[in-house]
Structure formats: structure tokens, C-alpha cells
Amino acid sequence: MGETIPFKNLHSREYTGHKKKVHSVAWNCSGTKLASGSVDQTARVWLIEPHGHGKVKDIELKGHADSVDQLCWDPKHADLIATASGDKTVRLWDVRSGKCSQQAELSGENINITYKPDGTHIAVGNRDDELTILDVRKFKPIHKRKFGYEVNEIAWDMTGEMFFLTTGNGTVEVLSYPSLRPLDTVMAHTAGCYCIAIDPMGRYFAVGSADSLVSLWDISEMLCVRTFMKLEWPVRTISFNYSGTYIASASEDLFIDISNVQTGRMVHQIPCRAAMNSVEWNPKYNLLAYAGDDKNKYQADEGVFRIFGFENA
């Protein structure tokens, strides 16, 4: 199934520029640009050469008045990105100019943001377990829903007809879209579910939990196919590679686990120096971006992230 990555011949590169820790990393749809969102109240966009040559250029997106906790690119446009911040705003940027083109004031501290796969809507989750759906063209809220339970990460499936919420109760709530009517409650874990990733082939979704497990679910049957058990701490972040062959997961363990989706076997570990906040595979190349709570020798935040997958010379 899928391709085999020569993990042993690959290394990571480090990217510095942020003044404080990086919360979130995300690739654009063409796999040529990586964005990073930081506690320093900025996002940065980096032009990444897939074979790792050349000087790295980056631009700064400035305007938020609090931490940039999450960001996501327009799935249909390689230069448009949305950022969610603790300052209660969501902003849309054109990275060619570096300017904020749209802004929406919402009611709480935003911690989650995701695009509908067709690029028409953005979903935003805040600290008060409230979900807002924005129409991207008008950049105005079209739905608001407050939940009576802890909502962690949110995602659409590939068709845009199902909407997933991971909850503090160990469930994944599946809603139909756009009605947001409940379709299913998946009893996924015995502890809170923190993160969710959708397989790019549309077959599976994966859930990372406070119980340190990652579970893989068949999307059409809503049945658990297998569990990945290499981590020992709550799973904070997970991602499928572009072919759906591998899944990366990370936590406070000092490594990122990469496992084969079909066999469940671990194929590689990337050592890291701190708890991880965000791992994300590139949509076109086998490059994995990752960012965490790195500190320097004076115990101050290091605003770094890394990308694994460059070939050794």
C-alpha cells in the first residue's frame, strides 16, 4: 500500500524567526509554503523548497493582539490563509501582499480553525465550546452553536457533508453538514479526545486521546480499525501523509511517532526536545513540519519549528 519512505536517509531542518513558541504549523494546498502561528502574536509564511536547497524566505503577518493559536490555508487557493487568535478575531490574509484582507470579531478566545474542503466555509471553535461557521466570501458568521461539553478539535470529512467534533468525554460527535444535526456519537476513548485527522484518501479518520492512544476509524462504517499505542502521554496532534500510508502523532513524549496506517507498525521516531503542539505532513511531498514547547538553555521560549524529510547529502 502506498509508497515506502527511506526514513534512515532523511533529516530535519530548523526554522527560526518567531520570538515565542510556535503553536501551529500548516502547509498550503500546493505544498510550497508553510505557515507558523506563534504566541508572539504573529504568523509567518515560509517558502519551502522541497529538496531543501536555497535560502529560506519568510514574511510576517502582523495584526493580531494575542497569541495566534491556529491557522489554516484555503484548500483551493495557495496564497490565502486564515488565522485564529486569542484576541477573539479571525483574520484572512493574502500572503503575496502580507496584508489582512478580511477580519471577523467573534465572541470568545479562538483556539481551533478549519476550512471546508471546497473552500466556501470556515469553522472556528473557542475556549467556551462554541462553534462559529463563517461564510468565506462575506466573512460573516452563518451558524453559531454552543455545546454543553468540552469541544476540542473540529474537522470536516472530504465531502464536506460530515462535521466532526472531538470531545472531553472521549467521544467524537458526528454532525451532518450544513444542518449540524447529530448523525452519530462515536465512543472512541476512555479519556478526552484531543485531536482528529482525516485520511486524504477519504477512507479513515484518526483520533488522538488523553489516554495516549491514537485510534483509526473506518469513515463509512464508523468502526475502529486499529489502535496505535507507541506514545505514553496525551496525544496532542496527529497527521496523515499525503498518500494516507503513514500517520504521525506527538505528545509530551520526546519523539514523534510515525506508523504505517495499514499494519499499525511503527516505522520511525523523530526525536524532539520538548512537548509537541503541532505536526503536519505536506500535501504533495513527504515533509513533516513540527513545532513544540522548545526552550533555550536559559529556559526562555525558542520560536522554532522543524521540518523532517530532507535527504541527507
XYZ file of C-alpha atoms in Angstrom:
313
model
C 0.000 0.000 0.000
C 1.298 3.459 -0.922
C 4.968 4.273 -1.041
C 7.863 3.500 1.285
C 9.832 6.404 2.697
C 13.592 5.861 3.225
C 13.392 7.282 6.756
C 17.001 6.454 7.667
C 18.318 8.759 4.903
C 16.302 11.783 5.996
C 16.978 14.650 8.361
C 15.260 17.695 9.879
C 15.932 21.381 9.347
C 15.243 24.088 11.872
C 13.499 27.392 11.086
C 13.887 30.358 13.423
C 12.207 33.744 13.413
C 9.393 33.761 15.954
C 10.101 35.428 19.303
C 7.999 32.963 21.299
C 6.856 29.391 20.933
C 5.101 28.145 17.821
C 1.605 26.762 18.384
C 0.597 25.682 14.935
C 2.137 24.790 11.555
C 0.214 24.298 8.293
C 1.058 23.753 4.611
C -0.694 25.434 1.696
C -2.524 23.307 -0.887
C 0.390 23.253 -3.330
C 2.870 22.178 -0.638
C 5.178 25.126 -1.395
C 4.545 27.341 1.623
C 4.412 26.616 5.327
C 2.733 28.932 7.823
C 3.544 29.069 11.518
C 1.426 30.710 14.230
C 3.014 31.811 17.481
C 2.448 33.109 20.993
C 4.383 36.200 19.765
C 1.062 37.326 18.127
C 2.299 36.827 14.578
C 2.040 34.254 11.849
C 4.914 33.725 9.445
C 4.875 32.217 5.982
C 7.924 30.353 4.707
C 8.680 29.432 1.119
C 9.935 25.849 1.354
C 11.951 24.236 -1.431
C 11.009 20.524 -1.219
C 14.590 19.387 -1.730
C 15.860 21.768 0.894
C 18.144 23.960 -1.215
C 18.224 27.708 -1.325
C 17.802 30.411 1.273
C 14.555 30.359 3.178
C 12.414 33.446 2.682
C 9.666 34.273 5.146
C 7.105 37.023 5.578
C 5.429 38.139 8.777
C 1.659 38.525 9.139
C 1.158 41.169 11.816
C -2.078 42.477 13.305
C -3.369 40.088 15.967
C -3.308 41.388 19.547
C -2.887 37.954 21.183
C -1.416 34.534 20.506
C -2.045 33.049 17.030
C -3.198 29.618 18.164
C -4.252 28.014 14.906
C -4.123 28.694 11.223
C -5.366 27.015 8.077
C -4.928 27.640 4.375
C -7.679 27.966 1.820
C -7.819 24.425 0.335
C -8.334 25.866 -3.166
C -6.020 28.883 -3.094
C -2.279 28.605 -2.381
C -1.912 32.216 -1.172
C -4.875 32.676 1.184
C -4.674 31.779 4.854
C -6.975 32.181 7.866
C -5.673 32.711 11.401
C -7.467 32.306 14.738
C -6.286 34.181 17.794
C -6.954 34.624 21.480
C -7.831 38.256 20.631
C -11.305 36.981 19.531
C -10.712 37.737 15.860
C -10.304 35.533 12.830
C -8.328 37.087 10.001
C -7.916 36.227 6.345
C -4.596 37.132 4.715
C -3.199 37.214 1.223
C 0.400 36.113 1.666
C 1.521 37.728 -1.607
C 0.971 41.162 -0.077
C 1.201 40.116 3.583
C -1.975 42.118 4.210
C -5.067 41.159 6.185
C -7.949 41.230 3.685
C -10.853 40.255 5.987
C -11.496 40.183 9.695
C -14.327 38.799 11.838
C -14.847 39.690 15.511
C -16.189 36.644 17.347
C -17.372 36.177 20.913
C -14.526 34.248 22.558
C -10.881 33.205 22.508
C -10.467 31.193 19.326
C -8.436 28.006 19.614
C -9.453 25.980 16.536
C -9.968 26.756 12.897
C -10.567 24.610 9.827
C -11.692 25.092 6.236
C -14.438 23.175 4.498
C -12.700 21.196 1.710
C -14.379 23.244 -1.048
C -13.082 26.492 0.490
C -16.520 28.099 0.999
C -16.826 27.966 4.806
C -14.528 28.225 7.826
C -15.350 26.649 11.202
C -13.935 28.237 14.356
C -14.005 26.805 17.874
C -13.386 28.842 21.007
C -12.488 28.209 24.658
C -16.172 28.363 25.635
C -17.053 25.320 23.474
C -18.786 27.479 20.930
C -18.668 26.752 17.209
C -18.972 29.522 14.608
C -19.251 28.876 10.876
C -18.120 31.750 8.653
C -19.074 32.256 5.039
C -15.641 32.920 3.496
C -16.778 35.373 0.796
C -18.695 37.695 3.105
C -16.544 36.732 6.108
C -19.635 36.801 8.326
C -20.967 34.136 10.730
C -23.754 31.989 9.244
C -24.118 29.480 12.142
C -23.369 29.629 15.841
C -23.721 26.699 18.197
C -22.763 26.373 21.864
C -22.148 22.846 23.128
C -22.754 21.572 26.655
C -19.492 19.626 26.681
C -15.799 20.267 26.107
C -15.129 20.563 22.374
C -11.536 20.084 21.302
C -10.580 19.733 17.643
C -13.018 20.066 14.721
C -12.912 18.801 11.125
C -14.968 18.253 8.003
C -14.729 14.986 6.083
C -13.505 15.147 2.456
C -17.050 15.508 1.073
C -17.936 18.429 3.359
C -21.155 16.624 4.319
C -19.986 15.413 7.741
C -18.597 17.537 10.531
C -16.620 16.034 13.424
C -16.050 17.345 16.947
C -13.700 15.639 19.397
C -14.912 15.998 22.980
C -13.646 15.888 26.537
C -15.976 12.918 27.134
C -13.941 10.593 24.936
C -16.427 10.769 22.076
C -16.363 12.019 18.529
C -19.640 13.742 17.692
C -20.532 13.408 14.021
C -22.905 16.050 12.651
C -24.430 16.340 9.208
C -23.480 19.474 7.295
C -24.830 22.105 6.762
C -27.734 21.282 9.116
C -25.391 20.450 12.064
C -27.876 17.752 13.100
C -26.356 14.862 15.079
C -25.644 11.776 12.937
C -23.601 9.641 15.292
C -21.692 9.570 18.565
C -18.512 7.516 18.331
C -17.355 6.197 21.722
C -13.711 6.492 20.782
C -11.676 6.579 24.008
C -11.942 6.228 27.783
C -10.435 9.706 28.221
C -10.892 13.003 26.382
C -10.328 13.117 22.634
C -7.945 15.939 21.766
C -7.232 15.831 18.057
C -8.584 14.462 14.803
C -7.154 13.966 11.311
C -8.935 12.942 8.119
C -7.180 10.489 5.804
C -6.585 12.320 2.477
C -7.924 9.260 0.621
C -11.233 9.663 2.469
C -11.237 6.155 3.985
C -10.463 6.869 7.624
C -10.331 9.385 10.385
C -7.877 9.160 13.280
C -8.367 10.400 16.832
C -5.711 11.212 19.421
C -6.677 10.978 23.070
C -5.627 11.875 26.613
C -5.294 8.098 27.173
C -2.127 8.263 24.955
C -3.708 6.182 22.192
C -4.458 7.010 18.573
C -7.468 5.189 17.118
C -8.156 4.696 13.400
C -11.798 4.602 12.227
C -13.402 3.459 9.005
C -15.379 6.531 7.937
C -18.129 4.651 6.101
C -18.800 2.099 8.874
C -17.798 4.255 11.885
C -15.884 1.247 13.228
C -12.460 1.201 14.864
C -9.933 -0.481 12.562
C -6.847 -0.335 14.772
C -5.062 1.492 17.573
C -1.572 2.941 17.712
C -0.002 2.600 21.141
C 3.556 3.944 20.994
C 3.099 7.179 22.944
C 2.851 7.371 26.733
C 1.417 10.873 27.150
C -1.818 12.521 25.969
C -1.815 12.788 22.184
C -1.846 16.463 21.210
C -1.510 16.353 17.455
C -1.778 13.852 14.569
C -1.476 13.967 10.771
C -1.689 11.609 7.769
C 0.865 11.902 4.972
C -0.475 12.819 1.515
C -0.904 9.224 0.327
C -2.550 8.053 3.559
C 0.249 5.490 4.045
C 1.677 6.925 7.271
C 0.350 8.654 10.358
C 2.414 10.904 12.614
C 1.426 11.510 16.233
C 3.010 13.509 19.040
C 2.592 14.416 22.692
C 4.834 15.239 25.646
C 6.891 12.157 24.772
C 10.222 13.321 23.404
C 9.686 11.766 19.994
C 7.210 11.925 17.141
C 5.823 8.516 16.245
C 5.411 7.631 12.568
C 3.435 4.450 11.966
C 2.170 2.563 8.952
C -1.588 3.094 8.684
C -2.320 -0.382 7.274
C -0.145 -2.515 9.560
C -0.200 -0.308 12.669
C 3.569 -0.789 12.996
C 5.910 1.995 13.964
C 8.302 2.779 11.102
C 10.240 5.739 12.515
C 10.665 8.023 15.510
C 11.784 11.626 15.179
C 13.472 12.735 18.399
C 12.330 16.097 19.771
C 13.439 18.234 22.688
C 10.074 19.286 24.055
C 6.359 18.535 24.101
C 4.890 18.935 20.610
C 1.985 21.262 19.735
C 1.562 20.627 16.036
C 2.641 18.074 13.418
C 1.570 18.374 9.801
C 2.530 16.479 6.650
C 2.920 18.325 3.372
C 0.071 17.599 0.882
C 2.457 16.825 -2.015
C 5.819 15.725 -0.586
C 6.895 13.584 2.347
C 7.899 16.507 4.513
C 6.618 16.678 8.091
C 6.537 20.049 9.865
C 6.514 20.020 13.664
C 6.549 22.610 16.448
C 6.575 22.417 20.226
C 7.458 23.991 23.540
C 11.188 24.296 22.778
C 13.236 26.344 25.234
C 16.807 27.593 25.072
C 19.434 26.960 27.763
C 18.094 29.961 29.727
C 14.627 28.325 29.778
C 13.165 31.031 27.537
C 10.829 30.103 24.673
C 12.551 29.331 21.399
C 10.347 30.317 18.499
C 11.427 27.425 16.301
C 9.814 24.748 14.209
C 11.388 21.979 12.179
C 10.706 20.070 9.003
C 11.674 16.416 8.680
C 12.144 14.688 5.340
C 15.105 16.341 3.638
C 17.526 13.894 2.034
C 20.977 13.577 3.502
C 23.637 14.899 1.148
